PDB file of C-alpha atoms in Angstrom:
ATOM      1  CA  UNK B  12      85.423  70.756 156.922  1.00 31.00           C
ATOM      2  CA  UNK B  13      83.895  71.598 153.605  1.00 33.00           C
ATOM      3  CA  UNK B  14      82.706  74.899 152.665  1.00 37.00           C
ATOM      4  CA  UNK B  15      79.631  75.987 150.764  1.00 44.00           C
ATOM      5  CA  UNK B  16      80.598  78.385 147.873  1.00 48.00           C
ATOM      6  CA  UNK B  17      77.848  81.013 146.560  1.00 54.00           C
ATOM      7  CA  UNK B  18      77.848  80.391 142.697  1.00 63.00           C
ATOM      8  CA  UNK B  19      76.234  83.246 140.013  1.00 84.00           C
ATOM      9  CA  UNK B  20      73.672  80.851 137.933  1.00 90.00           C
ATOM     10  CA  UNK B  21      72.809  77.194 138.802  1.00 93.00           C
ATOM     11  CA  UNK B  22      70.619  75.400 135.899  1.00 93.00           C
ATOM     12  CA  UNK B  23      68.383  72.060 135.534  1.00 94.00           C
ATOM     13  CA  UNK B  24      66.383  71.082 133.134  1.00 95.00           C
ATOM     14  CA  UNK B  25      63.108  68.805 134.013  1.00 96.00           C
ATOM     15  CA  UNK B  26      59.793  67.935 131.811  1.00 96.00           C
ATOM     16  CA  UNK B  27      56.416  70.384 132.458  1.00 96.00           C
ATOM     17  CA  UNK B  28      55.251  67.831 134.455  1.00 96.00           C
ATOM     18  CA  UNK B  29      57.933  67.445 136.577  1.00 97.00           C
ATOM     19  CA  UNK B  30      57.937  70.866 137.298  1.00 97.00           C
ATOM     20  CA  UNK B  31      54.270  71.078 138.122  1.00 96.00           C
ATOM     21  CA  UNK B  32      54.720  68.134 140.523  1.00 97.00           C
ATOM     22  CA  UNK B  33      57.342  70.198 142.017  1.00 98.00           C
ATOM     23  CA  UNK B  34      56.033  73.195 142.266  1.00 98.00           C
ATOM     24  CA  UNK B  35      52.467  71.871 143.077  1.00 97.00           C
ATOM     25  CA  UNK B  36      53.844  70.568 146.117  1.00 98.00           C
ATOM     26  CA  UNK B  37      54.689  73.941 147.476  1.00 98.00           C
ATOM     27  CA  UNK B  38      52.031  76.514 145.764  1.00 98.00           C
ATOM     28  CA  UNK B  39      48.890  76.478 147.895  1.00 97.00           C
ATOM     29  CA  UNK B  40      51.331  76.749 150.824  1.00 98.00           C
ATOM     30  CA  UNK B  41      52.475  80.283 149.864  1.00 98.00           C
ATOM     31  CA  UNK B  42      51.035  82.955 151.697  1.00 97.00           C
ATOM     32  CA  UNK B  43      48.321  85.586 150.294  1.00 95.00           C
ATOM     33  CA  UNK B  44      47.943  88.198 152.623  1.00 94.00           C
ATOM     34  CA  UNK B  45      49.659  91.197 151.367  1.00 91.00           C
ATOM     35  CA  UNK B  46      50.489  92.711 154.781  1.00 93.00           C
ATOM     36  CA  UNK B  47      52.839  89.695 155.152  1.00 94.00           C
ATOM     37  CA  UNK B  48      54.391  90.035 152.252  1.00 95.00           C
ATOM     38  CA  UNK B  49      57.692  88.304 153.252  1.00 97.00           C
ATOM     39  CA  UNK B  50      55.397  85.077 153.082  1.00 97.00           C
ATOM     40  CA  UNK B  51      54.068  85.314 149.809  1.00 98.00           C
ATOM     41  CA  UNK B  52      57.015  83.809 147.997  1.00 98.00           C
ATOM     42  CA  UNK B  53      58.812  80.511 146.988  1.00 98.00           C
ATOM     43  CA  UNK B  54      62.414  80.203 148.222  1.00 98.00           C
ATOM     44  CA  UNK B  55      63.980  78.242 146.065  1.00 98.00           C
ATOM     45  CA  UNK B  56      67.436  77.186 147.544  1.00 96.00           C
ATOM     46  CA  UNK B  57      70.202  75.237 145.678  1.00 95.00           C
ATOM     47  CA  UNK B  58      72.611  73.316 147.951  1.00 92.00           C
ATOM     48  CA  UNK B  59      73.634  69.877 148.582  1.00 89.00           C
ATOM     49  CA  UNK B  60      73.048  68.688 145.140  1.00 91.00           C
ATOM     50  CA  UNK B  61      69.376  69.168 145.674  1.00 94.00           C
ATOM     51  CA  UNK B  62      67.095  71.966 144.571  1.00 96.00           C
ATOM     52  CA  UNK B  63      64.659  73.007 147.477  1.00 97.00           C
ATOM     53  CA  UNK B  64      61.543  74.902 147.413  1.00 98.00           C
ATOM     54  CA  UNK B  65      60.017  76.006 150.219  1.00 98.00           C
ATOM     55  CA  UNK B  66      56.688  78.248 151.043  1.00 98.00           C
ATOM     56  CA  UNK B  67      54.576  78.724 154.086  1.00 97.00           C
ATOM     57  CA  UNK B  68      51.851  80.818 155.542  1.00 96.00           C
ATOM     58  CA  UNK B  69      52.532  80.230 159.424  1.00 93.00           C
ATOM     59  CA  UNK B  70      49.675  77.749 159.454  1.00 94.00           C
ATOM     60  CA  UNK B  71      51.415  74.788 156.932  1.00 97.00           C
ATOM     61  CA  UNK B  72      54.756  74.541 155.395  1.00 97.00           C
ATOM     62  CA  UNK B  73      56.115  72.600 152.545  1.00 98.00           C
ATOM     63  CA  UNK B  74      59.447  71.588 151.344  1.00 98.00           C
ATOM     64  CA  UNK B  75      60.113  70.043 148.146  1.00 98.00           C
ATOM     65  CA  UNK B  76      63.212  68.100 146.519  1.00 97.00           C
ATOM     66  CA  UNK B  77      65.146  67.302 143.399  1.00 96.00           C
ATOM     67  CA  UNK B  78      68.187  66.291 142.430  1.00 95.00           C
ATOM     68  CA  UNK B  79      70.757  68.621 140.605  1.00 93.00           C
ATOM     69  CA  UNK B  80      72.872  67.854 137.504  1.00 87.00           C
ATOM     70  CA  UNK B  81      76.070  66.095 139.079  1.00 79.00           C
ATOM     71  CA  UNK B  82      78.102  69.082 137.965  1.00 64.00           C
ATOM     72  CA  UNK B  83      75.688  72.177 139.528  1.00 62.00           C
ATOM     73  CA  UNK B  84      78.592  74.077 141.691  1.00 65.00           C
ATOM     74  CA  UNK B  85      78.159  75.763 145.269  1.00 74.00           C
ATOM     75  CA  UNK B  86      74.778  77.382 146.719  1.00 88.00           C
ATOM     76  CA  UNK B  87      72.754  79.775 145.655  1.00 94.00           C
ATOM     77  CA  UNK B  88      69.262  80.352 147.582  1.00 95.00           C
ATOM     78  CA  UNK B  89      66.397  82.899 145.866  1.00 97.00           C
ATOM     79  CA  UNK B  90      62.777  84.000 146.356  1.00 98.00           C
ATOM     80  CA  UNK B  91      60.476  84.816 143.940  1.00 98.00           C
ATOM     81  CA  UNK B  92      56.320  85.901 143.854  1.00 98.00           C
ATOM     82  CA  UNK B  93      54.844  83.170 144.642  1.00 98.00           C
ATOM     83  CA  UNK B  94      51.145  84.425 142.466  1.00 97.00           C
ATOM     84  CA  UNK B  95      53.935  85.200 139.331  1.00 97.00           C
ATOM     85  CA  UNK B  96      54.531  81.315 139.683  1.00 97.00           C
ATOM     86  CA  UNK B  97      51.681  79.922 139.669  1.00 97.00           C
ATOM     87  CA  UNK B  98      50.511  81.590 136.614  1.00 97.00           C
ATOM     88  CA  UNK B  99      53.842  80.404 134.632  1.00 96.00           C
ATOM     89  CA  UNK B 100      53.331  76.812 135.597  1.00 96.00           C
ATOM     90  CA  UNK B 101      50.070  77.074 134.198  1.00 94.00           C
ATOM     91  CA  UNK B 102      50.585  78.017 131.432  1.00 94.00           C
ATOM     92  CA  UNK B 103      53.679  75.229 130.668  1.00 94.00           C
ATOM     93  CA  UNK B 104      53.104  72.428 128.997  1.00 93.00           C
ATOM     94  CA  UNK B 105      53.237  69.349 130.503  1.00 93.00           C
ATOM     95  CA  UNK B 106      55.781  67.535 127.988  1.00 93.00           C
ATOM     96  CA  UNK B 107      57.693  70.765 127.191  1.00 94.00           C
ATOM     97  CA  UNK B 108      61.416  70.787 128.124  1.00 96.00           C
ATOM     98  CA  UNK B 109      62.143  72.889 130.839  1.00 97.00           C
ATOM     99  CA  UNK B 110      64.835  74.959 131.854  1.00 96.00           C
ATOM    100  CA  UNK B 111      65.445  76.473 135.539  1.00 97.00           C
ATOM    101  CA  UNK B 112      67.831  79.057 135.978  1.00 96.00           C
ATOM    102  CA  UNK B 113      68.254  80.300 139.238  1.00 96.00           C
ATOM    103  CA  UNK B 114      70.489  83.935 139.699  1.00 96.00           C
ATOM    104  CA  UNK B 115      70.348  86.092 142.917  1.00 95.00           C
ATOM    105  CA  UNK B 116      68.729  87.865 140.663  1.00 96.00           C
ATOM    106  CA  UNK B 117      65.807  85.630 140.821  1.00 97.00           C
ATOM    107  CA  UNK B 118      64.225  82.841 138.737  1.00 98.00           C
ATOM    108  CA  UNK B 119      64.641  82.384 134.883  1.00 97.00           C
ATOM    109  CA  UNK B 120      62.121  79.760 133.277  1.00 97.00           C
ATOM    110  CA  UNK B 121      62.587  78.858 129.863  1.00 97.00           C
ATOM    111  CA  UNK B 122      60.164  76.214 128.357  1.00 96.00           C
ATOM    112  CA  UNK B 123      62.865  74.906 125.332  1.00 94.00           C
ATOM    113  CA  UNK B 124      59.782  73.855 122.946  1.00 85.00           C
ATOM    114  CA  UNK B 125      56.281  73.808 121.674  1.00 77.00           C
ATOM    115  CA  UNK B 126      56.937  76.799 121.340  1.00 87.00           C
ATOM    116  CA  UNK B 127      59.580  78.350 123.048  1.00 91.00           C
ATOM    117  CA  UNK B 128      58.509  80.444 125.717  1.00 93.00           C
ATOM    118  CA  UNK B 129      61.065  82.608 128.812  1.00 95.00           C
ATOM    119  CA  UNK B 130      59.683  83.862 131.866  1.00 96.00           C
ATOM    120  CA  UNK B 131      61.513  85.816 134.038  1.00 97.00           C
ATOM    121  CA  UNK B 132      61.116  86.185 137.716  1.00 98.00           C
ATOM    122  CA  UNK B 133      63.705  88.810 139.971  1.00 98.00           C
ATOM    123  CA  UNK B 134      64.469  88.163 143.259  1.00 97.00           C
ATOM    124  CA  UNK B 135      61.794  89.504 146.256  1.00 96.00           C
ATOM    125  CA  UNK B 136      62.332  90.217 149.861  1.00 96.00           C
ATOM    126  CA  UNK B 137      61.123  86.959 151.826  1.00 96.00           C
ATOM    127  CA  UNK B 138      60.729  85.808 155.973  1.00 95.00           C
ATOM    128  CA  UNK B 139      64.876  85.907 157.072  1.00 94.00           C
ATOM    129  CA  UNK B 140      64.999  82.621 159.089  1.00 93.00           C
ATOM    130  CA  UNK B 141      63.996  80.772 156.247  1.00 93.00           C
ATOM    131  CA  UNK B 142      66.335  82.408 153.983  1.00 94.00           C
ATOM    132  CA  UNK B 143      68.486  79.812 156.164  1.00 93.00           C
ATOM    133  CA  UNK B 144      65.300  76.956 156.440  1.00 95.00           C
ATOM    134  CA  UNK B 145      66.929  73.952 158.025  1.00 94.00           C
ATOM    135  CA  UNK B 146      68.394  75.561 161.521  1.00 94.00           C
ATOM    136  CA  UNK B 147      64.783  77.640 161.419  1.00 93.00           C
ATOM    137  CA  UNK B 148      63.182  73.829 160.456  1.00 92.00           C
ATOM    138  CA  UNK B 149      65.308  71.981 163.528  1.00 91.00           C
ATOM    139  CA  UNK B 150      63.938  74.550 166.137  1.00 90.00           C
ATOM    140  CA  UNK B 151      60.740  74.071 165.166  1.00 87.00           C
ATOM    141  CA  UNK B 152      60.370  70.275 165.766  1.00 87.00           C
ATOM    142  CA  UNK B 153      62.339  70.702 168.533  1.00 85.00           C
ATOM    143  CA  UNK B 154      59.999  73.254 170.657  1.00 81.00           C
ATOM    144  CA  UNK B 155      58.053  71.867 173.585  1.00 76.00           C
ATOM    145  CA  UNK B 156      54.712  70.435 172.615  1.00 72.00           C
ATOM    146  CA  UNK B 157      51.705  72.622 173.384  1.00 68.00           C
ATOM    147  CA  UNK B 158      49.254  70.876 175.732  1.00 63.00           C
ATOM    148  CA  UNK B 159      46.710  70.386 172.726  1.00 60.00           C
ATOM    149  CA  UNK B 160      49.160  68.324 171.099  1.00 58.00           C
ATOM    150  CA  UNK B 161      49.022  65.596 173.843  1.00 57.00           C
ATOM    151  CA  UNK B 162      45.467  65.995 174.578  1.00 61.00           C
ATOM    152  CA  UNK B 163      43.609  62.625 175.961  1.00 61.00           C
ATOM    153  CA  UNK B 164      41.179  63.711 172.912  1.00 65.00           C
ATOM    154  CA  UNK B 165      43.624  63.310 169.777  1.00 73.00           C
ATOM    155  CA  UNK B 166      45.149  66.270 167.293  1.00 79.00           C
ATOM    156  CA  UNK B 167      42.426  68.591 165.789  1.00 81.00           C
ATOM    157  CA  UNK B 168      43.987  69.534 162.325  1.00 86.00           C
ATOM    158  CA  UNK B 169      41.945  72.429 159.977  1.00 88.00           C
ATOM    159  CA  UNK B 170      40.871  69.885 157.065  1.00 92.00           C
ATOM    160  CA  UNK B 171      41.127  73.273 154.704  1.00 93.00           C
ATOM    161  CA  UNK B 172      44.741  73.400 155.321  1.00 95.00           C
ATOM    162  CA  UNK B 173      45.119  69.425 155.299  1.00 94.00           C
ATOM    163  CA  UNK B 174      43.738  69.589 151.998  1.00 95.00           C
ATOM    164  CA  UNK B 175      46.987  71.050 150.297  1.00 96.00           C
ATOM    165  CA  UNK B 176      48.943  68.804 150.751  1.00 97.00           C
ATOM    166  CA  UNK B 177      47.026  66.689 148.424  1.00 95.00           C
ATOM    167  CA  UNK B 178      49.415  67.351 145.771  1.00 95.00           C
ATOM    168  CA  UNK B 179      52.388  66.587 147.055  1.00 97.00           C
ATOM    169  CA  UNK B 180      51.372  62.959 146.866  1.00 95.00           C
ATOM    170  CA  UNK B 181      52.484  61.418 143.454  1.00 91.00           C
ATOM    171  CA  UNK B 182      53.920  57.646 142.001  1.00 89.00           C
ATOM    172  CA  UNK B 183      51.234  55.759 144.633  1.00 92.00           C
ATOM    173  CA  UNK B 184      53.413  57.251 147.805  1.00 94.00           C
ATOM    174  CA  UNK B 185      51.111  57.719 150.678  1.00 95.00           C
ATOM    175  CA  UNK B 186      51.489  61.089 152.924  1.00 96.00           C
ATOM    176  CA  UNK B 187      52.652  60.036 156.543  1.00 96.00           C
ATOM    177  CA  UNK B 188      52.190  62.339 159.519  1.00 94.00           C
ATOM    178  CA  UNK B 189      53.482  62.433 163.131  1.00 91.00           C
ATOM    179  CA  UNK B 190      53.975  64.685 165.785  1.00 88.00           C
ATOM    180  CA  UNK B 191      57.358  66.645 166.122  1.00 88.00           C
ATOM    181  CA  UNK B 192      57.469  69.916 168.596  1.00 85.00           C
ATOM    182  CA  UNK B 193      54.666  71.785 167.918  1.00 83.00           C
ATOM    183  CA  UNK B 194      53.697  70.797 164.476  1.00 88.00           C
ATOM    184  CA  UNK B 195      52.642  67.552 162.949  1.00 91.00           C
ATOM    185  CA  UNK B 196      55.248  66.660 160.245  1.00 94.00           C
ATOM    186  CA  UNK B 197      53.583  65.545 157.109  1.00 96.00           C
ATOM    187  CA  UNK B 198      56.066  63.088 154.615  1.00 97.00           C
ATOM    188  CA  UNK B 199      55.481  61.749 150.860  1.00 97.00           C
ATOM    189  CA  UNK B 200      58.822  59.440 150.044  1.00 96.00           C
ATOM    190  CA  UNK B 201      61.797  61.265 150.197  1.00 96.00           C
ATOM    191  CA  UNK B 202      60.842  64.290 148.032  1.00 97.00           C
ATOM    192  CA  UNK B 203      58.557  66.186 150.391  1.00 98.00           C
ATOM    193  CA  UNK B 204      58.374  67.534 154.092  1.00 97.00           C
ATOM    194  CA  UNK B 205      55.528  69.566 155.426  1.00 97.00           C
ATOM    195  CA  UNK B 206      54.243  70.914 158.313  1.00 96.00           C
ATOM    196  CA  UNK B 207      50.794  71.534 160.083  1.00 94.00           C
ATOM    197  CA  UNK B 208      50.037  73.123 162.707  1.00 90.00           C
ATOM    198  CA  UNK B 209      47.122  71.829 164.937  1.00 86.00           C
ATOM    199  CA  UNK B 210      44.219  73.563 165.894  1.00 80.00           C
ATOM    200  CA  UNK B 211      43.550  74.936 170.045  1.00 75.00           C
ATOM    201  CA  UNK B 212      39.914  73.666 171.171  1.00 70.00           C
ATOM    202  CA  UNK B 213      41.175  73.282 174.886  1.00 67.00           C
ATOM    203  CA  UNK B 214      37.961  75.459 175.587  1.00 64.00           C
ATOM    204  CA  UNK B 215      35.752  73.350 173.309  1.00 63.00           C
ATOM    205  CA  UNK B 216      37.226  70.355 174.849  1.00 62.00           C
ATOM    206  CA  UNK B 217      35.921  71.719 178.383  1.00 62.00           C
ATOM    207  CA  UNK B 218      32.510  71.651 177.449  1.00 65.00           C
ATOM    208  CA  UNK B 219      32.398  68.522 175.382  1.00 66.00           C
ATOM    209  CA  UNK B 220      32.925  64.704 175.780  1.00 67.00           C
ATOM    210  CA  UNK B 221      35.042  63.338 173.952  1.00 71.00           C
ATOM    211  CA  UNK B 222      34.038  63.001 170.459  1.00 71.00           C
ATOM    212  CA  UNK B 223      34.152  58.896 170.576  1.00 73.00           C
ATOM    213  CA  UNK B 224      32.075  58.671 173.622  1.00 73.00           C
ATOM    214  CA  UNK B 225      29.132  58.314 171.065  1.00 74.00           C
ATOM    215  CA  UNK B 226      30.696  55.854 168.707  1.00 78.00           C
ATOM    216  CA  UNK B 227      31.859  52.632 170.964  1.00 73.00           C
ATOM    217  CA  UNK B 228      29.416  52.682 173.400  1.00 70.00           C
ATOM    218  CA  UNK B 229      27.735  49.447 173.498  1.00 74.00           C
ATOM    219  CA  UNK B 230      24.096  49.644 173.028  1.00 70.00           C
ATOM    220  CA  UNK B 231      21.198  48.727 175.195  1.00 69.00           C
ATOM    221  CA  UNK B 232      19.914  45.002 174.953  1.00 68.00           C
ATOM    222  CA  UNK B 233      16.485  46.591 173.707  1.00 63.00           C
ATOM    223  CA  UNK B 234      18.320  48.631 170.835  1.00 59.00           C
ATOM    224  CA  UNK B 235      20.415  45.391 169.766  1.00 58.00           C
ATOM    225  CA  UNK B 236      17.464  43.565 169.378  1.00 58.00           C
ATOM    226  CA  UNK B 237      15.953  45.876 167.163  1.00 56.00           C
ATOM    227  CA  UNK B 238      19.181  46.143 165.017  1.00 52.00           C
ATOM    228  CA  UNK B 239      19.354  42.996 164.346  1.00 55.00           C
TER     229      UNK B 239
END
């Protein structure tokens, strides 16, 4: 059995880009809403030879990936403001060499040239099962489907929310999406996970057709006539 050792610092360096792809992947994801402040951070978890980032707001979820240097020791997992982020990546340059330091202290970003530039980010309080995200992750794909999930009427998905993870897409990788528990699991190659959850209009389904009744009914011989 191997065991994960907790390690002090754990550095990798990437281009401003990369680090905006990233990031961008997870940002609009982070919660804003200040009574729930435990959401409105980016865990950023070392472990496995990858480095994670995670954020939510209970309604989506995304997970980015990247390798580590070969030689990055043992685990180290850290959350940081989320707004404080978002600013810094900003304001990096897109061919600047990057630095990432991550301390459980919190996040050091140093961009190595034109010019030289450190930010500094310490640690913040964050959401305690996802301190620990992949059991937390399992339980949630595992839950019993709601009954709007397997509807006779399809998944009805906020296209707000949908629209964030836009930027996770990158290199001409499409975003794929399926059903798992609850949630529908969005994918973009193997450097993203995300997850949406769907809408409730059981009581708007009651009082509607469904929506495609309109759309492949065939038309009366009078109005294909006049069609054509």
């Amino acid at each position: 059995m191997t065991t994960a050792i907790a390690t002090r610092e754990i550095t990798t360096e990437m281009t401003g880009r990369e680090l905006r792809q990233f990031l961008g992947a997870v940002l609009p994801h982070a919660g804003t809403d200040a009574l729930l402040d435990v959401l409105t951070v980016v865990i950023f978890d070392a472990s496995g030879g990858m480095l994670h980032a995670l954020a939510t707001d209970r309604y989506t979820l995304a997970l980015a990936r990247r390798p580590l240097p070969g030689d990055a020791p043992g685990t180290l997992t850290v959350a940081v403001a989320a707004a404080a982020l978002q600013a810094i990546v900003r304001q990096v340059k897109a061919r600047a060499s990057v630095c990432l330091t991550l301390t459980p202290e919190g996040l050091g970003i140093d961009q190595l040239s034109d010019p030289q530039i450190s930010y500094r980010l310490p640690s913040r309080p964050a959401f305690t099962p996802l301190l620990r995200w992949r059991p937390w992750l399992a339980e949630q794909l595992k839950h019993k489907p709601e009954p709007v999930l397997t509807a006779a009427h399809g998944i009805a998905l906020n296209p707000a929310y949908l629209a964030r993870f836009r930027t996770a897409a990158r290199d001409g990788l499409p975003l794929e999406m399926r059903p798992a528990g609850r949630c529908m699991v969005i994918t973009c190659g193997t450097h993203f996970l995300g997850l949406a959850m769907p809408m409730d209009l059981s009581k708007a389904r009651a009082d509607h057709p469904d929506p495609l009744s309109g759309w492949l009914a065939d038309p009366r011989p009078g109005q294909r006539k006049a069609a054509a």
